[in-house]
Amino acid sequence: MQGVFFLTAITSIAAVALICIFLFYNGVPAIAEIGFFDFVGGQQWAPTNQPPSYGIFCMIVGSIYVTAGAIIIGVPIGILTAVFLARFCPAPLYKIIKPATELLAGIPSIVYGFFGLMVVVPFIRDTFGGNGSSLLAASVVLGIMILPTIIGVSESAIRAVPEPYYEGSLALGATRERSVFRVMLPASKSGILAGVVLGIGRAIGETMAVILIAGNQVQIPTSLTEGVRTLTANIVLEMGYSTGLHRQALIATGVVLFVFILLITLSMQAIKSRSEKNG
Amino acid sequence: MDKFTIKNMNLYYGKFHALKDVNLSMQENKITAFIGPSGCGKSTLLKSLNRMNDLVEGCKITGDIRLDNEDIYGNMDVNILRKRVGMVFQKANPFPMSVYDNIAYGPRTHGIRKKSELDEIVESSLRDAAIWDELKDRLKKSALGLSGGQQQRLCIARALAVKPEVLLMDEATSALDPISTGKIEELCLKLKDQYTIIMVTHNMQQALRIADYTAFFLLGEMIEYDKTDQIFSNPKEKKTEEYITGRFG
Ligand SMILES: Nc1ncnc2c1ncn2[C@@H]1O[C@H](COP(=O)(O)OP(=O)(O)OP(=O)(O)O)[C@@H](O)[C@H]1O
Ligand SMILES: [Mg+2]
């Protein structure tokens, strides 16, 4: 029986290993051929030109911008929602809001994309000008998409803070709000940070919704209403017709994405072990 | 002078009648101890005095509790009540912050921002709680790293920092070793010149050592209340006598 457990346990390890091998085996030679700095730092992405150029710097910046935008929108809303759910929400209301946030997590990303395309993009076009498909649109939609992650993780982090802290603060004459924001929230900061990092991971890897609403121009946007192309979008948009070095360069884009996710996971681990040490 | 007066007070947790017709006055600048077997309502009564019972759903109080003849369940702002009536809990509960921030938390809550003023309050509170010498080099360190006894004295200092008039202590020494307990008892004797102290204790010796007055509770009723010597040497009620001589409870 133990053998079965062991087998199931190594399945995930095997999957990670296989993905790594596939990515690096196909991606690294391309990076070597293009040249590491030309690939990562180059601002020209023109795989069909003669001679072609394969610089993904704009897409790296695009992914970072879009993720940062999502964080700016999603984190404050998410944390405040978590605070409300964990500390202030009356039970009947909780029964509505909590499942709603969970439902938000279950909506397929293509549906978010449609929502962005039909609602957010036209709104931005009418309000701020431009064609609407933009960094701002992607940030807003991604900000909503990461909400359930941030709310869920932050809420349980806040709930995990011992109640005596709260009582101790009230007993000193602090209001409920002050007690929550000055004692309970700081006490749960590593858990909340973990939620934010998970949200970053989700935002940077998101593809479908972003493609529909980000415009996908290869450029470094100089304003919120300009379009961007993310790493993920780059891969999906061109994978279908690419061949040869172009195809390999797209896989190498995946390698870069993988490294980002790896860094995020590592910082996640660091936060965890730090909070275990302090807690 | 009477600091707290409790008249015809009844307390219910839902349907459960936890305190039955309690009448009691606590004197200023004295130490009053509540004793009685587990579950008799000592903590409940103590928590009624700074309205921490408000947090308990379904808790209902009737009767009259007055602080300096002002109804604490009337128009008084609950946060101001809690500033005036500090509390030290059975289990030390320092905040997960530095020693300094723990002490400064209360004063900051009540609007003190100036660094020099806060520094002064931190030092004097820690001195009053007899823990300044132990902690003066560790003000920036996390309070969670202190020993249990130090944490409890830190919590006393934290309570003192908001300059309360009354200090409620719910079995504040029950988790401590005899040396820390002794320090806190000494502290209470020193502090009663400036504060009114009301404490719950299961330790008869402790009540005898430091309390001026003692109230004995049983099953939600106050059975007897008198000068501590009187209660212990010559109790009027048979139940009190049985309890303090250890025949039950
Ligand atoms: N939040 C609550 N909800 C319902 N009942 C409660 C609550 N808190 C206390 N009680 C009940 O009220 C009674 C008095 O409790 P209380 O904590 O005041 O006792 P105590 O005298 O402090 O006991 P101990 O010496 O064990 O601390 C007990 O029967 C207890 O079960
Ligand atoms: Mg108790």
Coordinates of N, CA, C and O in Angstrom, one line a residue, chain A residues 99-238:
Chain A
P99 N -19.1 32.8 -0.5 CA -19.3 32.0 -1.7 C -19.0 32.8 -3.0 O -18.5 32.3 -4.0
A100 N -19.4 34.1 -2.9 CA -19.2 34.9 -4.1 C -17.7 35.0 -4.5 O -17.3 34.9 -5.6
T101 N -16.9 35.2 -3.5 CA -15.4 35.3 -3.7 C -14.9 33.9 -4.2 O -14.0 33.9 -5.0
E102 N -15.5 32.8 -3.7 CA -15.1 31.5 -4.1 C -15.5 31.3 -5.6 O -14.7 30.6 -6.4
L103 N -16.7 31.8 -5.9 CA -17.1 31.6 -7.3 C -16.2 32.3 -8.2 O -15.9 31.9 -9.3
L104 N -15.7 33.5 -7.8 CA -14.8 34.3 -8.6 C -13.6 33.5 -9.0 O -13.1 33.6 -10.1
A105 N -13.2 32.6 -8.1 CA -12.0 31.8 -8.4 C -12.3 30.7 -9.4 O -11.4 30.2 -10.1
G106 N -13.6 30.3 -9.5 CA -13.9 29.2 -10.4 C -14.2 29.6 -11.8 O -14.4 28.8 -12.7
I107 N -14.4 30.9 -12.0 CA -14.8 31.4 -13.4 C -13.6 31.2 -14.3 O -12.5 31.6 -14.0
P108 N -13.8 30.5 -15.5 CA -12.7 30.3 -16.4 C -12.1 31.6 -16.9 O -12.9 32.6 -17.1
S109 N -10.9 31.6 -17.2 CA -10.2 32.8 -17.6 C -10.8 33.4 -18.9 O -10.8 34.6 -19.1
I110 N -11.2 32.5 -19.8 CA -11.8 33.0 -21.0 C -13.0 33.9 -20.8 O -13.2 34.9 -21.5
V111 N -13.7 33.6 -19.7 CA -14.9 34.3 -19.4 C -14.5 35.7 -18.9 O -15.1 36.7 -19.2
Y112 N -13.4 35.7 -18.1 CA -12.9 37.0 -17.7 C -12.5 37.9 -18.9 O -12.7 39.1 -18.9
G113 N -11.9 37.2 -19.8 CA -11.5 37.8 -21.1 C -12.6 38.5 -21.8 O -12.6 39.6 -22.2
F114 N -13.7 37.7 -21.9 CA -14.9 38.2 -22.5 C -15.4 39.5 -21.8 O -15.8 40.5 -22.4
F115 N -15.5 39.3 -20.5 CA -16.0 40.4 -19.6 C -15.1 41.6 -19.9 O -15.6 42.7 -20.1
G116 N -13.8 41.4 -20.0 CA -12.9 42.6 -20.2 C -13.2 43.2 -21.6 O -13.3 44.4 -21.7
L117 N -13.4 42.3 -22.6 CA -13.6 42.7 -23.9 C -14.9 43.5 -24.1 O -14.9 44.5 -24.8
M118 N -15.9 43.0 -23.4 CA -17.2 43.6 -23.6 C -17.5 44.8 -22.7 O -18.3 45.7 -23.0
V119 N -16.8 44.8 -21.5 CA -17.2 45.9 -20.6 C -16.0 46.8 -20.3 O -16.1 48.0 -20.5
V120 N -14.8 46.2 -19.9 CA -13.7 47.1 -19.5 C -13.1 47.8 -20.7 O -12.9 49.0 -20.6
V121 N -12.9 47.1 -21.8 CA -12.2 47.8 -22.9 C -13.1 48.9 -23.5 O -12.5 50.0 -23.7
P122 N -14.4 48.7 -23.7 CA -15.2 49.8 -24.2 C -15.2 51.0 -23.2 O -15.1 52.2 -23.6
F123 N -15.2 50.6 -22.0 CA -15.3 51.7 -20.9 C -14.0 52.5 -21.0 O -14.1 53.8 -21.0
I124 N -12.9 51.9 -21.1 CA -11.6 52.6 -21.2 C -11.5 53.4 -22.5 O -11.1 54.6 -22.5
R125 N -12.0 52.8 -23.6 CA -12.0 53.5 -24.9 C -12.8 54.8 -24.8 O -12.4 55.9 -25.1
D126 N -14.0 54.7 -24.2 CA -14.9 55.9 -24.1 C -14.4 56.9 -23.1 O -14.6 58.1 -23.2
T127 N -13.7 56.5 -22.0 CA -13.4 57.4 -21.0 C -12.0 58.0 -21.2 O -11.9 59.2 -21.0
F128 N -11.0 57.2 -21.6 CA -9.7 57.7 -21.7 C -9.2 57.8 -23.1 O -8.0 58.2 -23.3
G129 N -10.0 57.4 -24.1 CA -9.5 57.4 -25.4 C -8.6 56.2 -25.8 O -8.5 55.3 -25.0
G130 N -8.0 56.2 -27.0 CA -7.3 55.1 -27.4 C -8.3 54.0 -27.9 O -9.5 54.2 -27.9
N131 N -7.8 52.8 -28.2 CA -8.7 51.8 -28.6 C -9.2 50.9 -27.5 O -10.0 50.0 -27.7
G132 N -8.8 51.2 -26.3 CA -9.3 50.5 -25.1 C -8.5 49.2 -24.7 O -8.3 49.0 -23.5
S133 N -8.1 48.5 -25.7 CA -7.3 47.3 -25.4 C -5.9 47.8 -24.9 O -5.2 48.4 -25.6
S134 N -5.6 47.6 -23.6 CA -4.5 48.3 -23.1 C -4.0 47.7 -21.8 O -4.6 46.8 -21.2
L135 N -2.9 48.2 -21.3 CA -2.3 47.9 -20.1 C -3.3 48.1 -18.9 O -3.5 47.2 -18.1
L136 N -4.1 49.2 -19.0 CA -5.1 49.4 -18.0 C -6.1 48.3 -17.9 O -6.5 47.8 -16.9
A137 N -6.6 48.0 -19.1 CA -7.7 46.9 -19.2 C -7.2 45.6 -18.6 O -7.8 45.0 -17.8
A138 N -5.9 45.3 -19.0 CA -5.4 44.0 -18.5 C -5.2 44.1 -17.0 O -5.5 43.1 -16.3
S139 N -4.7 45.2 -16.5 CA -4.5 45.3 -15.0 C -5.8 45.2 -14.3 O -5.9 44.5 -13.2
V140 N -6.9 45.8 -14.8 CA -8.1 45.8 -14.1 C -8.7 44.4 -14.0 O -9.0 43.8 -12.9
V141 N -8.7 43.7 -15.1 CA -9.2 42.4 -15.2 C -8.4 41.4 -14.4 O -8.9 40.6 -13.6
L142 N -7.1 41.5 -14.5 CA -6.2 40.6 -13.7 C -6.3 40.9 -12.2 O -6.3 40.0 -11.4
G143 N -6.5 42.2 -11.9 CA -6.7 42.6 -10.5 C -7.9 41.9 -9.9 O -7.9 41.4 -8.8
I144 N -9.0 41.8 -10.7 CA -10.2 41.1 -10.3 C -9.9 39.6 -10.2 O -10.3 38.9 -9.2
M145 N -9.1 39.1 -11.1 CA -8.9 37.6 -11.2 C -8.0 37.2 -10.0 O -8.2 36.0 -9.5
I146 N -7.1 38.0 -9.5 CA -6.3 37.6 -8.3 C -7.0 37.8 -7.0 O -6.6 37.4 -6.0
L147 N -8.2 38.5 -7.0 CA -8.9 38.8 -5.8 C -9.2 37.5 -4.9 O -8.8 37.5 -3.7
P148 N -9.7 36.4 -5.5 CA -10.1 35.3 -4.7 C -8.8 34.7 -4.0 O -8.9 34.3 -2.8
T149 N -7.7 34.7 -4.7 CA -6.5 34.1 -4.1 C -6.1 35.0 -2.9 O -5.9 34.5 -1.8
I150 N -6.1 36.3 -3.1 CA -5.6 37.2 -2.0 C -6.6 37.2 -0.9 O -6.2 37.1 0.3
I151 N -7.9 37.2 -1.2 CA -8.9 37.2 -0.1 C -8.8 35.9 0.7 O -8.8 36.0 1.9
G152 N -8.8 34.8 0.0 CA -8.8 33.5 0.7 C -7.6 33.4 1.6 O -7.8 33.1 2.8
V153 N -6.4 33.6 1.1 CA -5.2 33.4 1.9 C -5.2 34.4 3.0 O -4.9 34.1 4.2
S154 N -5.5 35.7 2.7 CA -5.4 36.7 3.7 C -6.4 36.5 4.8 O -6.1 36.7 6.0
E155 N -7.6 36.1 4.4 CA -8.6 35.9 5.4 C -8.2 34.8 6.4 O -8.3 35.0 7.6
S156 N -7.7 33.7 5.9 CA -7.3 32.7 6.9 C -6.1 33.1 7.7 O -6.0 32.8 8.9
A157 N -5.2 34.0 7.1 CA -4.1 34.5 7.9 C -4.6 35.4 9.0 O -4.1 35.3 10.2
I158 N -5.6 36.2 8.7 CA -6.1 37.1 9.8 C -6.8 36.3 10.8 O -6.7 36.5 12.0
R159 N -7.6 35.2 10.4 CA -8.3 34.4 11.4 C -7.4 33.6 12.3 O -7.7 33.2 13.4
A160 N -6.1 33.4 11.8 CA -5.2 32.6 12.5 C -4.5 33.4 13.7 O -3.9 32.8 14.5
V161 N -4.7 34.7 13.7 CA -4.1 35.5 14.7 C -4.8 35.3 16.0 O -6.1 35.3 16.0
P162 N -4.1 35.0 17.1 CA -4.8 34.7 18.4 C -5.7 35.8 18.8 O -5.3 37.0 18.8
E163 N -6.9 35.5 19.2 CA -7.9 36.4 19.7 C -7.4 37.3 20.9 O -7.8 38.5 21.0
P164 N -6.6 36.7 21.8 CA -6.1 37.6 22.9 C -5.4 38.9 22.5 O -5.5 39.8 23.3
Y165 N -4.8 38.9 21.3 CA -4.2 40.1 20.9 C -5.3 41.2 20.7 O -5.1 42.4 21.1
Y166 N -6.4 40.8 20.1 CA -7.5 41.7 19.9 C -8.1 42.2 21.2 O -8.3 43.4 21.4
E167 N -8.3 41.2 22.1 CA -8.9 41.6 23.4 C -7.9 42.5 24.1 O -8.3 43.5 24.8
G168 N -6.6 42.2 24.0 CA -5.6 43.1 24.7 C -5.7 44.5 24.2 O -5.6 45.5 25.0
S169 N -5.9 44.6 22.9 CA -6.0 46.0 22.3 C -7.2 46.7 22.8 O -7.2 47.9 23.2
L170 N -8.4 46.0 22.7 CA -9.6 46.6 23.1 C -9.5 47.1 24.6 O -10.0 48.1 25.0
A171 N -8.9 46.2 25.4 CA -8.8 46.5 26.8 C -8.0 47.7 27.1 O -8.1 48.3 28.2
L172 N -7.2 48.2 26.2 CA -6.4 49.4 26.4 C -7.2 50.6 25.9 O -6.8 51.7 25.9
G173 N -8.5 50.4 25.5 CA -9.3 51.5 25.0 C -9.2 51.8 23.6 O -9.7 52.8 23.1
A174 N -8.7 50.8 22.8 CA -8.6 51.0 21.3 C -10.0 50.7 20.7 O -10.6 49.8 21.2
T175 N -10.3 51.3 19.6 CA -11.5 51.0 18.9 C -11.3 49.6 18.2 O -10.2 49.1 18.1
R176 N -12.5 49.0 17.8 CA -12.4 47.8 17.0 C -11.5 48.0 15.8 O -10.7 47.1 15.5
E177 N -11.7 49.1 15.1 CA -11.0 49.3 13.8 C -9.5 49.4 14.1 O -8.7 48.8 13.4
R178 N -9.1 50.2 15.1 CA -7.7 50.3 15.4 C -7.1 49.0 15.8 O -6.0 48.6 15.4
S179 N -7.9 48.2 16.6 CA -7.4 46.9 17.1 C -7.1 46.0 15.9 O -6.1 45.3 15.8
V180 N -8.0 46.0 14.9 CA -7.8 45.2 13.7 C -6.6 45.7 12.9 O -5.8 44.9 12.5
F181 N -6.6 47.0 12.6 CA -5.6 47.4 11.7 C -4.2 47.6 12.3 O -3.2 47.5 11.6
R182 N -4.1 47.8 13.6 CA -2.8 48.0 14.2 C -2.3 46.8 14.9 O -1.1 46.7 15.1
V183 N -3.1 45.8 15.2 CA -2.6 44.7 15.9 C -2.9 43.4 15.0 O -1.9 42.7 14.7
M184 N -4.1 43.2 14.6 CA -4.4 41.9 14.0 C -3.8 41.8 12.6 O -3.2 40.8 12.2
L185 N -3.9 42.9 11.8 CA -3.3 42.9 10.5 C -1.8 42.8 10.4 O -1.3 42.0 9.7
P186 N -1.1 43.6 11.2 CA 0.4 43.4 11.3 C 0.8 42.0 11.7 O 1.7 41.4 11.2
A187 N 0.0 41.4 12.6 CA 0.3 40.1 13.1 C 0.1 39.0 12.0 O 0.7 37.9 12.1
S188 N -0.6 39.4 11.0 CA -0.9 38.4 10.0 C -0.1 38.7 8.7 O -0.4 38.2 7.6
K189 N 0.9 39.6 8.8 CA 1.4 40.1 7.5 C 2.2 39.1 6.7 O 2.1 39.1 5.5
S190 N 2.8 38.1 7.3 CA 3.5 37.1 6.5 C 2.5 36.3 5.7 O 2.7 35.9 4.6
G191 N 1.4 35.9 6.4 CA 0.4 35.2 5.6 C -0.2 36.0 4.5 O -0.4 35.4 3.4
I192 N -0.5 37.3 4.7 CA -1.0 38.1 3.7 C 0.0 38.2 2.5 O -0.4 38.2 1.4
L193 N 1.2 38.4 2.9 CA 2.3 38.5 1.9 C 2.3 37.2 1.0 O 2.4 37.3 -0.2
A194 N 2.1 36.1 1.7 CA 2.0 34.8 0.9 C 0.9 34.9 -0.1 O 1.0 34.4 -1.2
G195 N -0.2 35.4 0.3 CA -1.4 35.5 -0.6 C -1.1 36.4 -1.7 O -1.4 36.1 -2.9
V196 N -0.4 37.5 -1.5 CA 0.0 38.5 -2.5 C 0.9 37.8 -3.5 O 0.8 38.0 -4.7
V197 N 1.9 37.1 -3.0 CA 2.8 36.4 -3.9 C 2.1 35.4 -4.7 O 2.4 35.3 -6.0
L198 N 1.2 34.6 -4.1 CA 0.4 33.7 -5.0 C -0.3 34.4 -6.0 O -0.4 34.0 -7.2
G199 N -0.9 35.6 -5.7 CA -1.6 36.4 -6.7 C -0.7 36.8 -7.8 O -1.1 36.8 -9.0
I200 N 0.5 37.2 -7.4 CA 1.5 37.6 -8.5 C 1.7 36.4 -9.4 O 1.7 36.6 -10.6
G201 N 1.9 35.3 -8.8 CA 2.1 34.1 -9.7 C 0.9 33.9 -10.6 O 1.1 33.6 -11.8
R202 N -0.3 34.0 -10.1 CA -1.4 33.8 -11.0 C -1.5 34.9 -12.1 O -1.7 34.6 -13.2
A203 N -1.2 36.1 -11.7 CA -1.3 37.2 -12.7 C -0.2 37.1 -13.8 O -0.5 37.2 -15.0
I204 N 1.0 36.7 -13.4 CA 2.1 36.6 -14.4 C 1.9 35.5 -15.4 O 2.3 35.5 -16.5
G205 N 1.2 34.4 -14.9 CA 1.0 33.3 -15.7 C -0.3 33.3 -16.6 O -0.5 32.5 -17.4
E206 N -1.2 34.3 -16.3 CA -2.5 34.3 -16.9 C -2.3 34.7 -18.4 O -1.5 35.5 -18.8
T207 N -3.1 34.0 -19.3 CA -2.9 34.1 -20.7 C -4.1 34.5 -21.4 O -4.2 35.6 -22.1
M208 N -5.2 33.7 -21.3 CA -6.3 33.8 -22.2 C -7.0 35.2 -22.0 O -7.2 35.9 -23.0
A209 N -7.2 35.6 -20.8 CA -7.9 36.9 -20.5 C -7.1 38.0 -21.1 O -7.6 39.0 -21.7
V210 N -5.8 37.9 -20.9 CA -4.9 39.0 -21.2 C -4.8 39.2 -22.7 O -4.9 40.3 -23.2
I211 N -4.8 38.1 -23.4 CA -4.7 38.2 -24.9 C -5.8 39.0 -25.5 O -5.7 39.8 -26.4
L212 N -7.0 38.8 -24.9 CA -8.2 39.4 -25.5 C -8.2 40.9 -25.2 O -8.9 41.6 -26.0
I213 N -7.6 41.4 -24.2 CA -7.8 42.8 -23.8 C -6.5 43.6 -23.8 O -6.7 44.9 -23.5
A214 N -5.4 43.1 -23.9 CA -4.2 43.9 -23.7 C -3.6 44.5 -24.9 O -2.7 45.3 -24.9
G215 N -4.2 44.2 -26.1 CA -3.7 44.9 -27.3 C -2.6 44.1 -28.0 O -2.5 44.0 -29.2
N216 N -1.7 43.6 -27.2 CA -0.6 42.7 -27.7 C 0.4 43.3 -28.6 O 1.1 42.6 -29.3
Q217 N 0.5 44.6 -28.6 CA 1.6 45.3 -29.4 C 2.9 45.0 -28.7 O 3.0 45.1 -27.5
V218 N 3.9 44.7 -29.6 CA 5.3 44.6 -29.0 C 5.9 46.0 -28.8 O 6.4 46.6 -29.7
Q219 N 5.7 46.5 -27.6 CA 6.2 47.8 -27.3 C 6.3 48.0 -25.8 O 5.7 47.2 -25.0
I220 N 7.1 49.0 -25.4 CA 7.1 49.3 -23.9 C 6.1 50.4 -23.8 O 6.3 51.5 -24.3
P221 N 4.9 50.2 -23.2 CA 3.9 51.2 -23.1 C 4.4 52.4 -22.3 O 5.1 52.3 -21.3
T222 N 4.0 53.6 -22.8 CA 4.4 54.8 -22.1 C 3.2 55.4 -21.4 O 3.3 56.4 -20.7
S223 N 2.0 54.8 -21.6 CA 0.9 55.3 -20.8 C 0.0 54.1 -20.6 O 0.1 53.0 -21.2
L224 N -0.9 54.2 -19.6 CA -1.8 53.1 -19.2 C -2.8 52.7 -20.3 O -3.2 51.6 -20.3
T225 N -3.0 53.6 -21.3 CA -4.0 53.3 -22.3 C -3.4 52.7 -23.5 O -4.1 52.4 -24.5
E226 N -2.0 52.5 -23.5 CA -1.4 51.8 -24.6 C -1.4 50.3 -24.4 O -1.6 49.8 -23.3
G227 N -1.3 49.6 -25.6 CA -1.3 48.1 -25.5 C 0.0 47.6 -25.0 O 1.1 48.2 -25.1
V228 N -0.1 46.3 -24.5 CA 1.2 45.6 -24.1 C 1.0 44.2 -24.6 O -0.1 43.7 -24.8
R229 N 2.2 43.5 -24.7 CA 2.2 42.1 -24.9 C 2.9 41.4 -23.8 O 4.0 41.9 -23.4
T230 N 2.3 40.4 -23.2 CA 3.0 39.7 -22.1 C 3.8 38.5 -22.7 O 3.6 38.1 -23.8
L231 N 4.6 37.9 -21.8 CA 5.3 36.7 -22.2 C 4.4 35.6 -22.7 O 4.6 35.0 -23.7
T232 N 3.3 35.4 -21.8 CA 2.4 34.3 -22.2 C 1.7 34.6 -23.5 O 1.5 33.7 -24.3
A233 N 1.3 35.9 -23.7 CA 0.5 36.2 -24.9 C 1.4 35.9 -26.1 O 1.0 35.4 -27.1
N234 N 2.7 36.3 -26.0 CA 3.6 36.1 -27.1 C 3.7 34.7 -27.5 O 3.7 34.4 -28.7
I235 N 3.7 33.8 -26.5 CA 3.8 32.4 -26.9 C 2.6 31.9 -27.6 O 2.6 31.3 -28.7
V236 N 1.4 32.2 -27.0 CA 0.2 31.7 -27.6 C -0.1 32.3 -29.0 O -0.6 31.6 -29.9
L237 N 0.2 33.5 -29.1 CA -0.2 34.2 -30.4 C 0.6 33.6 -31.6 O 0.1 33.6 -32.7
E238 N 1.9 33.2 -31.3 CA 2.7 32.8 -32.4 C 3.0 31.3 -32.5 O 3.6 30.8 -33.5

